[in-house]
Short mmCIF file of C-alpha atoms in Angstrom, two decimals:
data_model
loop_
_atom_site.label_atom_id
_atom_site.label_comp_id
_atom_site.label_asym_id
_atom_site.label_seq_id
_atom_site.Cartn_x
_atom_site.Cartn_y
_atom_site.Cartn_z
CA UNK A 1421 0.00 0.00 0.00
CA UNK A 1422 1.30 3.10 -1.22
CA UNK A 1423 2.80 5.59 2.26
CA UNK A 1424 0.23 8.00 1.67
CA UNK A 1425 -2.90 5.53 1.94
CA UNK A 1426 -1.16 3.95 4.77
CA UNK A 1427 -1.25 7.34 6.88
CA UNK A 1428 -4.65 8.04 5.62
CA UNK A 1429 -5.80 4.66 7.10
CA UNK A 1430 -4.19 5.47 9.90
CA UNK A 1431 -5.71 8.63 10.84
CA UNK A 1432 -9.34 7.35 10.24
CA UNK A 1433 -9.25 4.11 11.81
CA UNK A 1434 -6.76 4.03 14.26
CA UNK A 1435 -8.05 3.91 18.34
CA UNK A 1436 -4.74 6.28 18.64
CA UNK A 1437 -6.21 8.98 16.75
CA UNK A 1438 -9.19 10.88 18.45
CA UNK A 1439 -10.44 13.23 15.27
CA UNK A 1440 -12.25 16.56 15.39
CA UNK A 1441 -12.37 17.34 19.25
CA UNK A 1442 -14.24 20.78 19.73
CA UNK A 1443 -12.22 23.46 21.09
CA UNK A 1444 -14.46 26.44 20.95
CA UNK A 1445 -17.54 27.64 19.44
CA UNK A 1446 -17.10 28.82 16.15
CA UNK A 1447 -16.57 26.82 12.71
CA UNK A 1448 -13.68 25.14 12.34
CA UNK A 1449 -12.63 24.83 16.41
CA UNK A 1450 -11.58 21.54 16.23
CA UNK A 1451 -8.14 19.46 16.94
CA UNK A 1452 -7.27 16.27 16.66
CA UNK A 1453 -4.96 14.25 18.97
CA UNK A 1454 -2.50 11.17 18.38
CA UNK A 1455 -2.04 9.54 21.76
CA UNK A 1456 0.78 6.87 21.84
CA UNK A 1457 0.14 3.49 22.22
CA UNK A 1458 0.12 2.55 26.13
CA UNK A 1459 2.88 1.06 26.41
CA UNK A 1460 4.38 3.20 29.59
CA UNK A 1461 2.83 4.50 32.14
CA UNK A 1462 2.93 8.57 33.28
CA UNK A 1463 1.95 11.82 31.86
CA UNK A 1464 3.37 12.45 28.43
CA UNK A 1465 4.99 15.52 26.83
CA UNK A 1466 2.41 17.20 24.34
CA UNK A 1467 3.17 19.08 20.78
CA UNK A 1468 0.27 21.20 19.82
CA UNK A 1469 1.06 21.64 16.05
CA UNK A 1470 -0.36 24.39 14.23
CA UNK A 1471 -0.11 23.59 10.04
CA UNK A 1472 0.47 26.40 7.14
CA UNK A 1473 -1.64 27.09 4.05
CA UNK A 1474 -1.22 30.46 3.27
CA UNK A 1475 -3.93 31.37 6.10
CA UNK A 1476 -6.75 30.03 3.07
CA UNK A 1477 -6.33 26.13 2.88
CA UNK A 1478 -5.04 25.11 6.24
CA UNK A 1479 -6.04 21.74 7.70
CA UNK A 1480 -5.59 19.61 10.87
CA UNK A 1481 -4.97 16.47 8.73
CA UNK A 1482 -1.99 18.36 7.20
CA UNK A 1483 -0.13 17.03 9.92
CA UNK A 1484 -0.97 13.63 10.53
CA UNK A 1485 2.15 12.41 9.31
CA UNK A 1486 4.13 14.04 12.07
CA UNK A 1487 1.47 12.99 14.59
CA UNK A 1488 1.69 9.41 13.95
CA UNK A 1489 5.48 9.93 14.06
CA UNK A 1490 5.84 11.49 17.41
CA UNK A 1491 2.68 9.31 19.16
CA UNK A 1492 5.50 6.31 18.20
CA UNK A 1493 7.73 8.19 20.19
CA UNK A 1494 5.42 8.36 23.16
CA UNK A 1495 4.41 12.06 22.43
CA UNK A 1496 0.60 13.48 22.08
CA UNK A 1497 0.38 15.60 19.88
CA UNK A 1498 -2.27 18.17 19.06
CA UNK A 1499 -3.13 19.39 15.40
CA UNK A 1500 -5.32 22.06 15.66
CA UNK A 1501 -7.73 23.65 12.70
CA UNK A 1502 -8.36 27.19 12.76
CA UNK A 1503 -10.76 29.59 10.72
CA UNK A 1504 -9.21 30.38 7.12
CA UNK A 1505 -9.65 33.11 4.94
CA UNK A 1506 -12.29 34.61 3.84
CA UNK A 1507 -14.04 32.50 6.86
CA UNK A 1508 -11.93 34.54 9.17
CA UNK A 1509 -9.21 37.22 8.91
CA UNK A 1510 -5.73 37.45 10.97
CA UNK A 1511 -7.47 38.24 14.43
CA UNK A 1512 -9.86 35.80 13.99
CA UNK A 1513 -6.52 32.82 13.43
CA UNK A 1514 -5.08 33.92 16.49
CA UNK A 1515 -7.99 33.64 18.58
CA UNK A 1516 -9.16 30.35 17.17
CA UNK A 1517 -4.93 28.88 17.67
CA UNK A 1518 -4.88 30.63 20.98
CA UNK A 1519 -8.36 29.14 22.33
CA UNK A 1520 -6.66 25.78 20.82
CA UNK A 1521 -3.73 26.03 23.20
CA UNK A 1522 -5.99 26.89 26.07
CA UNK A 1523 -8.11 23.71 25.52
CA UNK A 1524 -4.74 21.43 25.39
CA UNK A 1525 -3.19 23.49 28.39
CA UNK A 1526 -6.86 22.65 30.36
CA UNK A 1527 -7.35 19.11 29.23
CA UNK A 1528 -4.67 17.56 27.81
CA UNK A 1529 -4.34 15.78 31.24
CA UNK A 1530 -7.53 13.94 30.52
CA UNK A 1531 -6.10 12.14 27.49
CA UNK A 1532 -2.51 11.27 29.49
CA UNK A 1533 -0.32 14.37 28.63
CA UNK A 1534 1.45 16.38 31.03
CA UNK A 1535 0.48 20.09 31.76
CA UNK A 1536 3.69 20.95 32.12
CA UNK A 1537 5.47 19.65 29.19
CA UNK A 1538 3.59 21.86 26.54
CA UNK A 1539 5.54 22.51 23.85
CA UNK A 1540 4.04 24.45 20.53
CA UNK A 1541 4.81 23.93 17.08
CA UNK A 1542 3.78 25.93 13.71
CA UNK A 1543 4.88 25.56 9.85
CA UNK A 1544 4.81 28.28 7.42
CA UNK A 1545 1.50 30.05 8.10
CA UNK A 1546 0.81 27.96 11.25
CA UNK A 1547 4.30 29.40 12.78
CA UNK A 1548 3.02 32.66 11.79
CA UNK A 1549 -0.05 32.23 13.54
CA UNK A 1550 0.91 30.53 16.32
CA UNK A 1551 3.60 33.11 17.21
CA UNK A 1552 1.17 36.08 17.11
CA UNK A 1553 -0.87 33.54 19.50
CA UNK A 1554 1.92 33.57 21.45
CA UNK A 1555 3.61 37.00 21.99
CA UNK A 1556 0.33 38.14 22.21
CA UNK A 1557 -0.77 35.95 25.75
CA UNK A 1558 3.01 36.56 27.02
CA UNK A 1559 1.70 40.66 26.41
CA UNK A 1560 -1.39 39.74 28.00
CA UNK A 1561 -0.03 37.79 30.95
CA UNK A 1562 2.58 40.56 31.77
CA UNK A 1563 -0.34 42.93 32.08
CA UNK A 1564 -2.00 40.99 34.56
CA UNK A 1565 -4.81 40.14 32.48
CA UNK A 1566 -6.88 37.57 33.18
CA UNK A 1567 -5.93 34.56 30.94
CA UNK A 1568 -6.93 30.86 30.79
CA UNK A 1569 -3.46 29.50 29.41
CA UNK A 1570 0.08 31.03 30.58
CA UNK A 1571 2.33 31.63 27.99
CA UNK A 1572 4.99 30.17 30.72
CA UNK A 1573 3.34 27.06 30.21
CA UNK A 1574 4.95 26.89 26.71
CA UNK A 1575 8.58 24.63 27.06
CA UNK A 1576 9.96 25.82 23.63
CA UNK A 1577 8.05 27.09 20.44
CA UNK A 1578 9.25 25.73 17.31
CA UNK A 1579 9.07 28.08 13.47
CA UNK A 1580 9.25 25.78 10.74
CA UNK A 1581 9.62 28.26 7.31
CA UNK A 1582 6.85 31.15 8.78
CA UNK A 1583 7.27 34.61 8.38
CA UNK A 1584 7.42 36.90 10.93
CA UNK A 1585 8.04 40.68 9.40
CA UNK A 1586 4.17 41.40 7.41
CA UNK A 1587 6.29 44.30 5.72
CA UNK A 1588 8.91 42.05 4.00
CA UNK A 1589 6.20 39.39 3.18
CA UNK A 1590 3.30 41.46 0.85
CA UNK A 1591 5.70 41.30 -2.27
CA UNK A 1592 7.38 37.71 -1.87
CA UNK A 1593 3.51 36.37 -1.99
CA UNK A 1594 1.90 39.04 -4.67
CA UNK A 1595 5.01 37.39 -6.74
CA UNK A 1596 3.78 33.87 -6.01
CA UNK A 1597 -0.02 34.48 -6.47
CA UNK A 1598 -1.08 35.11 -3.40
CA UNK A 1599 -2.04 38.71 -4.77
CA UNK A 1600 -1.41 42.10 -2.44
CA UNK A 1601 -5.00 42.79 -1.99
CA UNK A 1602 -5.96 39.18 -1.01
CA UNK A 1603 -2.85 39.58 1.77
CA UNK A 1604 -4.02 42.76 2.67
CA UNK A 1605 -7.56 41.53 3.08
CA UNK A 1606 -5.85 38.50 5.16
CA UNK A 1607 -4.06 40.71 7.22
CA UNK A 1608 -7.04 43.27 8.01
CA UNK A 1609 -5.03 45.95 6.07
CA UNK A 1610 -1.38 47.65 6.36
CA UNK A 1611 -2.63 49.05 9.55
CA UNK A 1612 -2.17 45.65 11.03
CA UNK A 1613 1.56 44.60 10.18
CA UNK A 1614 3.27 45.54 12.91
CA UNK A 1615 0.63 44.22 15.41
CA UNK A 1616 0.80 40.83 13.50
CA UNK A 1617 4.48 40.55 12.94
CA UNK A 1618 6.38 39.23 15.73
CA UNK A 1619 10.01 39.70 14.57
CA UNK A 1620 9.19 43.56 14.82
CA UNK A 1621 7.20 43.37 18.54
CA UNK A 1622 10.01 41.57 20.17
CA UNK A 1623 11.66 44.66 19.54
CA UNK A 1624 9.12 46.98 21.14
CA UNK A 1625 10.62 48.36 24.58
CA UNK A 1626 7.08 47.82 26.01
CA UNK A 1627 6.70 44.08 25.31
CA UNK A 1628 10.17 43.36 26.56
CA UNK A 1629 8.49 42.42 30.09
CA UNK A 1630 6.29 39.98 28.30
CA UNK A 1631 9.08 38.41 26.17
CA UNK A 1632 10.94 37.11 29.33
CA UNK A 1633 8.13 35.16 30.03
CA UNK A 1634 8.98 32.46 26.74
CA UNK A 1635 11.48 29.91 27.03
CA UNK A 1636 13.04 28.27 24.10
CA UNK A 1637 12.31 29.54 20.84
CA UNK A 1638 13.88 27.46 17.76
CA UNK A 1639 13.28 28.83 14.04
CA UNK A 1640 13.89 26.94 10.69
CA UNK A 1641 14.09 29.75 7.97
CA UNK A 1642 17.14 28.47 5.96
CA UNK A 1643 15.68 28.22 2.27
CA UNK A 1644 18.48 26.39 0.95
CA UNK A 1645 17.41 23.57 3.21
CA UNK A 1646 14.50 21.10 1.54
CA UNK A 1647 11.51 20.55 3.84
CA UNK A 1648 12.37 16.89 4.39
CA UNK A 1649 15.82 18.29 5.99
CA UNK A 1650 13.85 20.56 7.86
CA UNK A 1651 11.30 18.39 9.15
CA UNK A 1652 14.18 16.02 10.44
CA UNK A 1653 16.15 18.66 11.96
CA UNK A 1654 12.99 20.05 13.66
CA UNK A 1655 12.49 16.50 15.00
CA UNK A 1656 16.02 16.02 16.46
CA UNK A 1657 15.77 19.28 18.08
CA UNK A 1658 12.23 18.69 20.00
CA UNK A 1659 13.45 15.02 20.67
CA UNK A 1660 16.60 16.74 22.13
CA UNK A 1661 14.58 19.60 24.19
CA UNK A 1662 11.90 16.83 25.34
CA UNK A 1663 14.92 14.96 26.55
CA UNK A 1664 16.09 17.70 28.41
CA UNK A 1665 12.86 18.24 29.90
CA UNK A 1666 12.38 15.01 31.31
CA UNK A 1667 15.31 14.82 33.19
#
């Protein structure tokens, strides 16, 4: 059976895979979680993965692949959907990823994972969104807001090819298709870029308070690298934090 059939199997009839778990209440709050096989006993370390699409054709299932790989590993993980454009616009991603995280960070427990092993996880759009989701609880949290998830909670957020500076990213897309007034649209207008673009915030003298409050952060931009080089590197690096996490 050809690899792709065999993961697609997987993910619909496997007891390891629990599909479309509601998160929240609009369309499109839903995750899915791999649980590993149980074969040990204890709380296990959780990824909450957050896939790309150019903020328009995202999908849970997008990262089944990695889920199945990591549940052998005795790892959860957590691939959450969010609302794509035009169903929702930049705020509304956030909110839906962030809402995600709180649900994992509240319940993960239920399903075997540990609290406090969270560790979060976003490629190309997904690490976009996921970082805004991010910097934007650590701001919140630093505020003393009320908050249901702690950015603290976080062990180490992992950027696999996003893009984190709005400003350098309108042309690179409107060259690729993804046209200037669609992005614009996406990103709730030029208004928004610096709000939405984290590698510019974590600059911002006010929001240094809130960026002591995350841990490890580990980015994969290198475009010379192919994704398959990425996605192993990114795997020997959370295998290597998770390590040092458990001891």
């Amino acid at each position: 059976m050809p690899g792709f059939l065999q993961v697609a199997y997987h993910y619909f009839f496997s007891p390891q895979v629990r599909r479309s778990i509601v998160y929240g209440d609009q369309p499109r709050n839903r995750l899915d979680l791999y649980i590993p096989p149980p074969t040990s006993a204890g709380l296990k370390p959780v990824v909450v993965f957050v896939t790309g699409g150019a903020w328009i054709i995202g999908y849970k299932a997008w990262g089944s692949l990695l889920g199945l790989q990591l549940a052998e590993r005795d790892i959860i993980v957590a691939c959450l959907d969010y609302r794509n454009f035009p169903q929702g616009t930049i705020s509304d991603m956030v909110r839906d990823v962030s809402q995600g995280i709180s649900f994992v960070c509240n319940n993960i427990s239920a399903f075997g994972g540990d609290p406090n092993r969270i560790y979060l996880m976003g490629q190309s759009a997904g690490a976009h969104i996921s970082s805004c989701a991010l910097i934007e609880q650590a701001i919140k949290e630093s505020k003393g807001e009320r908050i249901s998830w702690s950015a603290s909670q976080i062990k180490a957020y992992f950027g696999l090819s996003g893009g984190y500076n709005l400003f350098n990213m309108v042309e690179h897309f409107h060259n690729r298709g993804l046209y200037r007034s669609i992005f614009l649209s996406i990103m709730e207008g030029e208004e928004s870029f610096e709000q939405y673009s984290p590698g510019i915030r974590l600059k911002e003298p006010r929001v240094r308070k809130a960026a002591s409050l995350l841990t490890h952060i580990v980015l994969f931009l290198d475009p010379k690298t192919t994704l398959i080089q990425v996605m192993t590197k990114l795997l020997l690096k959370l295998f290597k934090v998770l390590k040092l996490k458990q001891t």
